[in-house]
Coordinates of C-alpha atoms and ligand atoms in Angstrom, one line a residue:
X181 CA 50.2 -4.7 90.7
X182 CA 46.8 -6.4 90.3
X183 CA 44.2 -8.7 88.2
X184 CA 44.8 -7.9 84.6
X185 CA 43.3 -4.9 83.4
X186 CA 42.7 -5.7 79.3
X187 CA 42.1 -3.3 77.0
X188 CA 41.2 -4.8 73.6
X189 CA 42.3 -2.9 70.5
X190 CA 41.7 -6.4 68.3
X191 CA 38.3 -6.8 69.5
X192 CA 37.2 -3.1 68.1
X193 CA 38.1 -4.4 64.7
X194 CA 34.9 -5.0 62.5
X195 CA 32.8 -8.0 63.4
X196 CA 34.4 -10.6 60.7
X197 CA 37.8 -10.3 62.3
X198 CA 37.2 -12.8 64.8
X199 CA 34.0 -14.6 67.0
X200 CA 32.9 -13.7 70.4
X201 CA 33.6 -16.3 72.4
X202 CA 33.2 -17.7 76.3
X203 CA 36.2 -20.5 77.6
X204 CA 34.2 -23.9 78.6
X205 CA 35.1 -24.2 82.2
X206 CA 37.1 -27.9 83.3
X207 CA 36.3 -29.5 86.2
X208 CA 39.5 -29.0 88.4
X209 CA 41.6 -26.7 87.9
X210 CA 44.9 -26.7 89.3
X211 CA 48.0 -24.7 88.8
X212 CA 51.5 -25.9 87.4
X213 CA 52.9 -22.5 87.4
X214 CA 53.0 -18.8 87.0
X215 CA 56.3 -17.4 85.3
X216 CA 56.2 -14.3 88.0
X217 CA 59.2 -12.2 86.0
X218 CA 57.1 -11.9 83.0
X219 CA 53.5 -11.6 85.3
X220 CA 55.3 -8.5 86.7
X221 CA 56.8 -7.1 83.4
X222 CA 52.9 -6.7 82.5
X223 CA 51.7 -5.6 85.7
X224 CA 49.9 -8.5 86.5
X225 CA 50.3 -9.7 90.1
X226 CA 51.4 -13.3 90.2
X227 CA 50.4 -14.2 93.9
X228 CA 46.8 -13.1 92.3
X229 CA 47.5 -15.3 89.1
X230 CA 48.3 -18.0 91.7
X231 CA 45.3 -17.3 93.8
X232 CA 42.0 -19.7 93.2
X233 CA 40.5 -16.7 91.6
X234 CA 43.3 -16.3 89.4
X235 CA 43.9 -19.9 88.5
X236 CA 40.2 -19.5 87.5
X237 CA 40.7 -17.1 84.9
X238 CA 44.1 -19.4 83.9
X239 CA 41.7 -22.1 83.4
X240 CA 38.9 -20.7 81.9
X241 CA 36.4 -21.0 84.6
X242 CA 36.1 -17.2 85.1
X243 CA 36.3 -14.6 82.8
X244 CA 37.4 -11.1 84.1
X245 CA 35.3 -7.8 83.9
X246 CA 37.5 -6.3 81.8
X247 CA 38.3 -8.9 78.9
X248 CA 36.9 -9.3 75.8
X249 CA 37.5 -12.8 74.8
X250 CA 37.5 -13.7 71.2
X251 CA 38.7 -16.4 68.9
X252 CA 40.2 -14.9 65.7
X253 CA 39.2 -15.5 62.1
X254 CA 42.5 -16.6 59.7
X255 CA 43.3 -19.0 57.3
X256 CA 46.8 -20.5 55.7
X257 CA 48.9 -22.5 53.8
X258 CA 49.2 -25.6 55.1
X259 CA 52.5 -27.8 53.9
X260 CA 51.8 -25.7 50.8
X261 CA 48.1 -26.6 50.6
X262 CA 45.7 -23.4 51.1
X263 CA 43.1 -23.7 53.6
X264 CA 40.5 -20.6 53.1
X265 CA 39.1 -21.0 57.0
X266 CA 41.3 -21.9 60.0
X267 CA 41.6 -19.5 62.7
X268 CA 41.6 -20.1 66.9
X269 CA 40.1 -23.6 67.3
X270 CA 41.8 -24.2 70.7
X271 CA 42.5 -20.6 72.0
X272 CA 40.8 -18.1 73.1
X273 CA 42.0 -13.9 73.2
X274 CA 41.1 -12.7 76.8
X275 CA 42.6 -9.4 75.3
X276 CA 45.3 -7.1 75.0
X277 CA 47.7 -5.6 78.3
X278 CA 49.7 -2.8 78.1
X279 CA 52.9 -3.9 79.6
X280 CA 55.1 -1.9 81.6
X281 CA 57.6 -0.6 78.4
X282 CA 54.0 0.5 77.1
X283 CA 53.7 -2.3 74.6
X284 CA 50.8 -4.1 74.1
X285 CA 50.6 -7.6 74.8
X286 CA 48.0 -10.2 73.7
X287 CA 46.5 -12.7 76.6
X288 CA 45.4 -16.3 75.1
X289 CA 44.4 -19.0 77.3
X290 CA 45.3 -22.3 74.6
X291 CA 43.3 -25.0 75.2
X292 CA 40.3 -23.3 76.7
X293 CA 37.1 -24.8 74.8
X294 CA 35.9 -25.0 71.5
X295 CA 34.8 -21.9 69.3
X296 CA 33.3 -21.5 65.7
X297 CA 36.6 -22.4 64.4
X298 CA 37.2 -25.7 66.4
X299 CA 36.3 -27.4 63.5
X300 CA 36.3 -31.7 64.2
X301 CA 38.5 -30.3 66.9
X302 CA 38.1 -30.0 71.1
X303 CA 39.6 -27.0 71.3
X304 CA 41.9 -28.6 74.3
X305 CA 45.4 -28.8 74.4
X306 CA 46.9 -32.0 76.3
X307 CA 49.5 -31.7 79.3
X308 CA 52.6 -33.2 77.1
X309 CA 52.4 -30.2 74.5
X310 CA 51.4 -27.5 76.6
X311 CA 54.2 -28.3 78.8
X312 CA 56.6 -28.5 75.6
X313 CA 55.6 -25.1 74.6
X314 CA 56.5 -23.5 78.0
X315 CA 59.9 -24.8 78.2
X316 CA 61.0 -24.1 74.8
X317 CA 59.1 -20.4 74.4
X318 CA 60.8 -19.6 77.3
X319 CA 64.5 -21.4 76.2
X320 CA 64.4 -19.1 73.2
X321 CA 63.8 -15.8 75.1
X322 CA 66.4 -16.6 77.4
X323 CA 68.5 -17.5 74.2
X324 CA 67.5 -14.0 73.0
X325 CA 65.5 -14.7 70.4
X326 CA 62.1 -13.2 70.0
X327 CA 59.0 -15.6 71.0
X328 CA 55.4 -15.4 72.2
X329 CA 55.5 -16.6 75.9
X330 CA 54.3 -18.7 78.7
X331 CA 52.8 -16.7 81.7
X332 CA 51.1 -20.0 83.2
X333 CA 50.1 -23.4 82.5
X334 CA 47.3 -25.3 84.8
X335 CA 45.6 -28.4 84.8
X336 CA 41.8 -29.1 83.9
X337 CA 41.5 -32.3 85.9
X338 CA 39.8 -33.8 82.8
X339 CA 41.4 -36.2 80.1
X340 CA 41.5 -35.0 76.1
X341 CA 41.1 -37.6 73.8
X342 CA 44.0 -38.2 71.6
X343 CA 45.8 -41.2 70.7
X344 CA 45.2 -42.4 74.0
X345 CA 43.3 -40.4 76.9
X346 CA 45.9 -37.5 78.5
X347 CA 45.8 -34.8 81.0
X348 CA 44.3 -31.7 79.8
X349 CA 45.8 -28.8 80.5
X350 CA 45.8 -25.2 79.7
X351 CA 48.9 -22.8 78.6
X352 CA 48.5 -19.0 79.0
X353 CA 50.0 -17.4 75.9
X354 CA 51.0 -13.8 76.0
X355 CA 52.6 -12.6 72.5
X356 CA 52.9 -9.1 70.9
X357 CA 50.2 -10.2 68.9
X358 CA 48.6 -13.1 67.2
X359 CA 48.2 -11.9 63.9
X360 CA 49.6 -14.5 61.1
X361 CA 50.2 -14.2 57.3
X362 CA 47.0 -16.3 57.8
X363 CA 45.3 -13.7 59.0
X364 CA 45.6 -11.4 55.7
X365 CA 44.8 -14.4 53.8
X366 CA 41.9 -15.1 55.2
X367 CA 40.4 -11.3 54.0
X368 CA 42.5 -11.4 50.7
X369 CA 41.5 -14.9 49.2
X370 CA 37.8 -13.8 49.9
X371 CA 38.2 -10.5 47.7
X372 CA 38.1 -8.3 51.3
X373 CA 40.2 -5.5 50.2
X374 CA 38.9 -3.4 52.7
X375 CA 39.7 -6.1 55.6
X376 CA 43.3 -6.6 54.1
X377 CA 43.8 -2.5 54.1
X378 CA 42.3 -2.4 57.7
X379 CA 43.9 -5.6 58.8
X380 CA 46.9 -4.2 57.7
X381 CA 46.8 -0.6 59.6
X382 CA 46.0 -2.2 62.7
X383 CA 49.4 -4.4 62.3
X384 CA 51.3 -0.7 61.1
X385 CA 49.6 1.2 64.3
X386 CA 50.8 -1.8 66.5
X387 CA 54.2 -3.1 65.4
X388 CA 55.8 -1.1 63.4
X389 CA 54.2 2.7 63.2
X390 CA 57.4 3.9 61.5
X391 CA 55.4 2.4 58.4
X392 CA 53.0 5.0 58.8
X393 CA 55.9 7.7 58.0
X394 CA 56.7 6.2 54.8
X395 CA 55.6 7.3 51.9
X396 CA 54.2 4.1 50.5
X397 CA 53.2 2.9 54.3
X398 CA 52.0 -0.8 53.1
X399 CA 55.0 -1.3 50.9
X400 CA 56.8 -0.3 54.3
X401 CA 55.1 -2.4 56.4
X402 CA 55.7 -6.3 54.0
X403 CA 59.7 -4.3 54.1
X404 CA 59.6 -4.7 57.7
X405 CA 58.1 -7.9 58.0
X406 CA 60.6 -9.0 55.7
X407 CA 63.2 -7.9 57.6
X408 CA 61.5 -9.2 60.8
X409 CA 61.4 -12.8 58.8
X410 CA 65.1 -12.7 57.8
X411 CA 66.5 -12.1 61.3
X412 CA 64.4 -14.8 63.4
X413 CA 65.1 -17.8 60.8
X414 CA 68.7 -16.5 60.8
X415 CA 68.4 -16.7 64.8
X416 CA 67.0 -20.2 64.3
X417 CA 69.8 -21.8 62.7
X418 CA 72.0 -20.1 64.8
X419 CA 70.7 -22.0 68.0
X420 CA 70.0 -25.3 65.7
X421 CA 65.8 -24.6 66.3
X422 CA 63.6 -26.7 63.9
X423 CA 60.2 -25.0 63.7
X424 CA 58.4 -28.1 62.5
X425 CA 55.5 -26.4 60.8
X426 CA 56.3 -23.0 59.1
X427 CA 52.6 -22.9 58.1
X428 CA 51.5 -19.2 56.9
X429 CA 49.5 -19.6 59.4
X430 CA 51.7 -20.3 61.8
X431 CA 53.9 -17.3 61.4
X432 CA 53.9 -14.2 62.9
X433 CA 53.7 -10.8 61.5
X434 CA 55.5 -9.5 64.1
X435 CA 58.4 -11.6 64.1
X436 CA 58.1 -14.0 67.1
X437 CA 58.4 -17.3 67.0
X438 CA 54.8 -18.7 67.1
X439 CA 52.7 -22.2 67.6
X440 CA 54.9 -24.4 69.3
X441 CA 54.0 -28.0 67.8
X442 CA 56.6 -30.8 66.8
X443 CA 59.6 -28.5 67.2
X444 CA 63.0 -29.7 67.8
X445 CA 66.4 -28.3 68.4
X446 CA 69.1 -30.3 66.8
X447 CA 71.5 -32.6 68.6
X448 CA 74.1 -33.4 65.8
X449 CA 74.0 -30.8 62.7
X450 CA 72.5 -32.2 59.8
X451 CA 70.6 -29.5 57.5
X452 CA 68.3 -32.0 56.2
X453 CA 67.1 -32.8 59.8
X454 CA 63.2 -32.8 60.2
X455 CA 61.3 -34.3 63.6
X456 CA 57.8 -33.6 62.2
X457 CA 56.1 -36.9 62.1
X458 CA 53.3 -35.0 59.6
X459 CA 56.6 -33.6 57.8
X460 CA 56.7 -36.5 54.9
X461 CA 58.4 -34.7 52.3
X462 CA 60.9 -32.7 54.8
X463 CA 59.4 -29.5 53.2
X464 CA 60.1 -27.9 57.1
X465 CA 63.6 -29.3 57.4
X466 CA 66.4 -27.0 59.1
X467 CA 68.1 -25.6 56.2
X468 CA 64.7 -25.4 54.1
X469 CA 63.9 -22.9 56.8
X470 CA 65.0 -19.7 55.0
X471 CA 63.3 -20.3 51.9
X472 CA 59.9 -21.6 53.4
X473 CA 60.1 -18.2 55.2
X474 CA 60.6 -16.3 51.6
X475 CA 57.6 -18.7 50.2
X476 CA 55.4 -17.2 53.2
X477 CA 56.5 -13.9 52.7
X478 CA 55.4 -14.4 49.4
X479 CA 52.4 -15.2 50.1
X480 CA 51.9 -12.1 52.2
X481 CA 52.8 -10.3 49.8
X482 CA 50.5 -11.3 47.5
X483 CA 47.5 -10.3 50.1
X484 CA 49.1 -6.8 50.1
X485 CA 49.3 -6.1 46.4
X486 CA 45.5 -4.2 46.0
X487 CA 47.6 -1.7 48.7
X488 CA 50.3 -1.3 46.6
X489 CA 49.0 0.6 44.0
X490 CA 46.3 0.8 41.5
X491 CA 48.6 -0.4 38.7
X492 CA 48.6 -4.1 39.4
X493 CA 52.2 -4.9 37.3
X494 CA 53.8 -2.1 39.1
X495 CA 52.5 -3.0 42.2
X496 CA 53.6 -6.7 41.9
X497 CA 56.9 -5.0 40.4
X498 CA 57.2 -3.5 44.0
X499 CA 56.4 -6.0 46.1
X500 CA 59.3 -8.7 44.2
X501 CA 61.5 -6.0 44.7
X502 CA 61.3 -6.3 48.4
X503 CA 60.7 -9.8 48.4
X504 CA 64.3 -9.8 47.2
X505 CA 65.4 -8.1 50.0
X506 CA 64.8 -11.1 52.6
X507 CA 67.9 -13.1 51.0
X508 CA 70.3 -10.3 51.7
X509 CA 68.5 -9.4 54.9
X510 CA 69.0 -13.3 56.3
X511 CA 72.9 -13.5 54.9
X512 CA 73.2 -10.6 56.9
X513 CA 71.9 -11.5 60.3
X514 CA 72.9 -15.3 59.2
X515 CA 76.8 -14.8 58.2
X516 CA 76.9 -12.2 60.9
X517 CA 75.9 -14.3 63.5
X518 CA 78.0 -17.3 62.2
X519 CA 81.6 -14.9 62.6
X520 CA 80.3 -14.0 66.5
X521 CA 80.2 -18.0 67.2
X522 CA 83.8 -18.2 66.1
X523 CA 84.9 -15.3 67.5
X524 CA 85.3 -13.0 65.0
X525 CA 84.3 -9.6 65.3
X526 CA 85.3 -8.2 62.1
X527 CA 84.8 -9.6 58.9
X528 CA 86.6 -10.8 55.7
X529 CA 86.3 -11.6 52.8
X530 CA 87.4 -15.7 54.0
X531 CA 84.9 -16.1 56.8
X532 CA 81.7 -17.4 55.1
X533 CA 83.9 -20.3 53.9
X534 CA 85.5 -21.0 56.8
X535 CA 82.3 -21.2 58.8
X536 CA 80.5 -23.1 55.7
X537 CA 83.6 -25.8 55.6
X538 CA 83.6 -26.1 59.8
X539 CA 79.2 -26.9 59.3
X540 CA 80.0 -29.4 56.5
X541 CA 82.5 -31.5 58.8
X542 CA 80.3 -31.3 61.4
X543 CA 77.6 -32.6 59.1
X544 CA 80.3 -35.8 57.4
X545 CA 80.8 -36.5 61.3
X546 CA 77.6 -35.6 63.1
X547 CA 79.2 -33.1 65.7
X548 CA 76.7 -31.8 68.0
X549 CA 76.1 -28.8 67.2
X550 CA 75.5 -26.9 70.3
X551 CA 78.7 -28.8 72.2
X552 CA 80.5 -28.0 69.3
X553 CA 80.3 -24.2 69.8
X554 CA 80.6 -24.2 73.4
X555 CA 83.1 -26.4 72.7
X556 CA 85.2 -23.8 70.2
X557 CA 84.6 -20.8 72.6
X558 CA 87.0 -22.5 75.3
X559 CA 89.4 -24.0 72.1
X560 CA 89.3 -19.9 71.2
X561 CA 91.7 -19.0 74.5
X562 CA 93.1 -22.3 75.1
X563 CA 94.3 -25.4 72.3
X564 CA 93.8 -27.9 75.0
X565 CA 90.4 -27.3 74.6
X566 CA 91.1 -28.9 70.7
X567 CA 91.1 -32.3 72.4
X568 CA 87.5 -32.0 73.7
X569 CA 86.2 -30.4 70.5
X570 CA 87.9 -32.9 68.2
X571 CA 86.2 -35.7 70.3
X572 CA 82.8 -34.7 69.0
X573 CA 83.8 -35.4 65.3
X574 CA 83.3 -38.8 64.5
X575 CA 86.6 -38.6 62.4
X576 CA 88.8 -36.1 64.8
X577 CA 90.5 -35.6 62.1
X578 CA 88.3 -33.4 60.4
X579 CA 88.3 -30.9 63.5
X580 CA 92.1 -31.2 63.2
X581 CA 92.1 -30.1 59.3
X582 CA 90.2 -27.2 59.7
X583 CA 91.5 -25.9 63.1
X584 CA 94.5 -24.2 62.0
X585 CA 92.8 -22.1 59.5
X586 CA 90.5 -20.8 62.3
X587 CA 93.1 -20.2 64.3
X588 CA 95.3 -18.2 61.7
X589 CA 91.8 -16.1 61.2
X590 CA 91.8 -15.5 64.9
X591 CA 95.1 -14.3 64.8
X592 CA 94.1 -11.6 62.5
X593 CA 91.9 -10.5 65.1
X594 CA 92.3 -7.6 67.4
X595 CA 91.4 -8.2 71.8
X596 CA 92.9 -10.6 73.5
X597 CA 92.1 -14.3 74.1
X598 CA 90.3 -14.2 77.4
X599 CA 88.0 -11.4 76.0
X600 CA 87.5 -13.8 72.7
X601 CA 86.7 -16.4 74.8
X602 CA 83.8 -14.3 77.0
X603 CA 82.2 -13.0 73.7
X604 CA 82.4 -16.5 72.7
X605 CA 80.4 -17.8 75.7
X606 CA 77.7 -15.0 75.5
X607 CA 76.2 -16.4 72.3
X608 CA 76.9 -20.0 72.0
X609 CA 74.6 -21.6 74.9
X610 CA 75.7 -24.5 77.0
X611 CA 72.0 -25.3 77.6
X612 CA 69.4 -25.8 74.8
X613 CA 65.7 -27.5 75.9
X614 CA 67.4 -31.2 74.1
X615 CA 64.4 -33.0 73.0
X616 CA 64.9 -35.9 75.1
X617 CA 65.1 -34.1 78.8
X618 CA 61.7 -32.3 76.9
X619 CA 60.7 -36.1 76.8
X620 CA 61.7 -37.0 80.4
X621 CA 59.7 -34.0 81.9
X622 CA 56.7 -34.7 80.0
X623 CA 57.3 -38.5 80.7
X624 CA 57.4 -37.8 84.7
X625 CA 54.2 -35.3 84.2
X626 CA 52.1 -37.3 82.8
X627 CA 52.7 -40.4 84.1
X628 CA 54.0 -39.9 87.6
X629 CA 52.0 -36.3 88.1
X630 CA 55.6 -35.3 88.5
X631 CA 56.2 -31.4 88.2
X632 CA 59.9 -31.5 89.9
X633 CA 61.8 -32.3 86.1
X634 CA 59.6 -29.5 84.6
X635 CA 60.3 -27.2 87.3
X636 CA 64.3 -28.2 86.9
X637 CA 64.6 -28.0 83.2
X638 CA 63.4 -24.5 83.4
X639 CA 65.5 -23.3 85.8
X640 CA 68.2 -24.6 83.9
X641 CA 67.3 -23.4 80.5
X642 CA 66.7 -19.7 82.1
X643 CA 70.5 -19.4 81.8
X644 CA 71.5 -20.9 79.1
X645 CA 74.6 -18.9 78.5
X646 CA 76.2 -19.4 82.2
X647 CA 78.1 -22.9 82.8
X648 CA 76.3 -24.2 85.6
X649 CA 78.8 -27.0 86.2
X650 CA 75.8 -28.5 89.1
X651 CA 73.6 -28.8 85.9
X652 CA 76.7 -30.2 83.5
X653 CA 74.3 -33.4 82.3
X654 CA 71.9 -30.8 80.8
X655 CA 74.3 -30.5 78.2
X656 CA 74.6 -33.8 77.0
X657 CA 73.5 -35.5 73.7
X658 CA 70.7 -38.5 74.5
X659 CA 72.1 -41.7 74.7
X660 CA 71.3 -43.7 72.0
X661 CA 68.3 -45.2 73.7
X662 CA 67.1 -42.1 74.8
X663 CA 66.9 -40.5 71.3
X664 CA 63.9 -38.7 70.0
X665 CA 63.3 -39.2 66.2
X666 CA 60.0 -37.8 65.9
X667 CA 57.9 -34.9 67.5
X668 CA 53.9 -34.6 67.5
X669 CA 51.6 -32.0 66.7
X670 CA 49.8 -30.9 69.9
X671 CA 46.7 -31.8 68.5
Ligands
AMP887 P1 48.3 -25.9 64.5 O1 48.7 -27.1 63.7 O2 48.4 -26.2 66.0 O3 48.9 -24.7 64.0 O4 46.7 -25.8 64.3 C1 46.1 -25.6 63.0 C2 44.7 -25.3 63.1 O5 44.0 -26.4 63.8 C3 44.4 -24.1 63.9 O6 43.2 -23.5 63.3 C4 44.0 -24.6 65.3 O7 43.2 -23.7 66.0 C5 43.3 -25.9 64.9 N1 43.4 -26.9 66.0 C6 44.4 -27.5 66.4 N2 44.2 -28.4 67.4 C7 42.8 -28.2 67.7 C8 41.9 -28.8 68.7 N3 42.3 -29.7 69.6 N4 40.7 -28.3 68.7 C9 40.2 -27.4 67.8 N5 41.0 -26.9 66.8 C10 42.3 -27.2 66.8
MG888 MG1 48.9 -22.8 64.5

């Protein structure tokens, strides 16, 4: 293993796709940390990414021989508003790896200087949120759920500007690519056929080149991403994840969760929940989540239609036929994953109402919604657990009505208890990055130049499926003074 050897299949697009751009060095930079699993899962060394060379490049302050950094051109909906020019204002492509599974990988340093795009911006990122994205990118791809990732963060040893002055920092960004419904908006709403069509065969070559077998190979690809769509928000609301700002811009064509801002996971269930302080009309709220993610798709799917065919009412005949396809796809993944919470591994016709009426008391009574699970997967092998489940209701009683019907349903089922109980425990986590212990670590960072709370929340949320009964606090709901009601935008 060695220094990153990038080889840049985005920056050979044509010269509109994006800007050529150099990172503004900071004055001192200085290394939080290196995620070495992932560093050696794309054949980068992480002693080297530690090394003052390497925490050069994480910073910005040298550029390797073999990268081509680039800021990319897109645009977007924003809250439902269309803004024709976004793109990177505050990160910067170094380029593409191939990782060891032979995928390729795109390397962003976020937070690394200004670029055409920075508009009023400083193209820096501050400590609290670059810290935020690290713990909770990496919390959902040890929950299983597919993300871009952290592979460092480092200080700048200068202060951004925000509401008050604040560390800078820097996050290292590695994805399996950047590439938003932004990004064919930006070629389709100026009239750029010919960027959409090549736009789009870079994204067929690169994510899903089974497109490319199909006999209408653009149809094919907005299928897939549709399906891609459908299964991450269903994965979402299975782990109680609020994205905070499902932008177009802000959402991948490949599927990942992307742009870490004012997300939130939810303490007590309550669909309506939103933590967004921009989020004024709750357009982004939990259970809005699957049809924002139509709207978007929609909106892809609009870019796509000169590809569809030369017949424009058969072509947007087509492309509402597979926009019809996501609610089906996410009821799928959605209802599927709702039976493997409560233990059921086959399905009848019952089950969607029994999970909807067990999310509805939870709602009446503000259950957590993590514990909740975690709490039902012991209740599965053992009814003494009911007492500790039952606790979480505000009215017990409501646990108690709706119980016994589980319970019959699970005795329908074929396997024993303990096995119930382990299949249980593999997909409802005991540990889920809670908003305030996000709080406390950025809190103790930035204030106290405290790492250690960072460096134990990770470690903890690395495992969220396993007990840890050393880390059993992790679990809990804040207290009532340490509640979070609102989350910021990083910038
Ligand atoms: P976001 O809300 O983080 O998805 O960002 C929306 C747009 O604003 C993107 O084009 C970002 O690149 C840009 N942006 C956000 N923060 C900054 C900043 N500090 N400096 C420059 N551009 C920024
Ligand atoms: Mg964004």
């Amino acid at each position: 293993m060695a220094q990153p050897a990038f080889d840049s299949a985005y920056a050979r697009l044509p010269d509109r796709f994006f800007a050529r751009v150099t990172p503004t060095p900071v004055k001192a930079p200085r290394l939080i940390r290196v995620n070495a699993p992932l560093a050696a899962e794309l054949g980068i060394d992480p002693d080297w990414l530690a090394s003052e060379e390497g925490v050069a490049v994480l910073a910005g302050n040298r550029v390797p021989d073999t990268a081509t950094p680039i800021a990319t051109a897109y645009a977007g909906h924003q809250f439902g508003g269309f803004v024709p020019q976004l793109g990177d204002g505050r990160a910067i492509l170094l380029g593409e790896v191939i990782d060891r599974g032979g995928t390729r990988r795109d390397v962003q340093l976020k937070g690394a200087g200004p670029t055409p795009y920075s508009r009023r911006g400083d193209g820096r990122a501050a400590l609290g949120p670059v810290l935020r994205e690290y713990l909770v990118s990496e919390a959902m791809q040890a929950l299983g759920i597919p993300t871009t990732r952290a592979l460092a963060a480092v200080t700048t040893g200068e202060r951004v500007v925000r509401e008050t002055m604040l560390p800078g920092a820097v996050l290292t960004r590695v994805a399996s690519s950047h590439i938003r419904v932004g990004t064919f908006q930006f070629f389709a709403s100026r009239g750029d056929v010919e960027g959409v069509r090549t736009l789009a065969d870079h994204v067929i070559a690169r994510h899903y080149p089974h497109a490319a077998e199909a006999e209408h190979p653009h149809r094919a690809l907005l299928e897939a991403v549709v399906q891609a769509q459908a299964e991450l928000v269903a994965r979402w609301l299975l782990v109680g994840f609020v994205h905070g700002v499902m932008n177009t811009d802000n959402t991948s064509v490949a599927g990942e969760t992307i742009d870490y801002g004012p997300c939130a996971f939810l303490d007590e269930y309550d669909p309506q929940a939103v933590f967004s302080s921009i989020d004024l009309y709750r357009r982004y709220a939990y259970g809005n989540q699957p049809a924002i993610a139509q709207w978007n798709l929609t909106r892809l799917a609009e870019c796509l239609l000169p590809l569809l065919g030369d017949d424009a009412d058969a072509a947007a005949e087509d492309a509402v036929q597979v926009l019809e396809a996501f609610g089906p796809a996410f009821e799928r993944a959605y209802q599927g994953g709702l039976r493997r919470k409560l233990g059921l591994s086959t399905e009848r016709p019952g089950d969607a109402a029994l999970a909807e009426e067990l999310l509805q008391a939870m709602a009446a009574n503000l259950a957590d919604f993590t514990l909740t699970f975690r709490g039902l997967s012991e209740a599965a092998a053992d009814e003494e657990a009911d007492a500790h489940v039952r606790s979480l209701f505000n009215d017990p009683g409501a646990y108690d009505a709706w119980a016994p019907r589980w319970r019959h349903r699970l005795g329908e089922e074929p396997g024993d208890a303990a096995a119930r109980r382990e299949a249980m425990l593999a997909v409802n986590p005991a540990f889920i990055p809670r908003n305030h212990r996000i709080e406390a670590v950025i809190r103790a960072a930035v204030d106290r130049n405290d790492f250690a709370p960072f460096e134990e929340l990770l470690t903890v949320l690395a495992r969220p499926f396993d007990s840890q009964p050393a880390f059993a606090r992790y679990m809990e709901p804040p207290a009532a003074h340490e509640r979070v009601h609102q989350t910021f935008c990083g910038t």
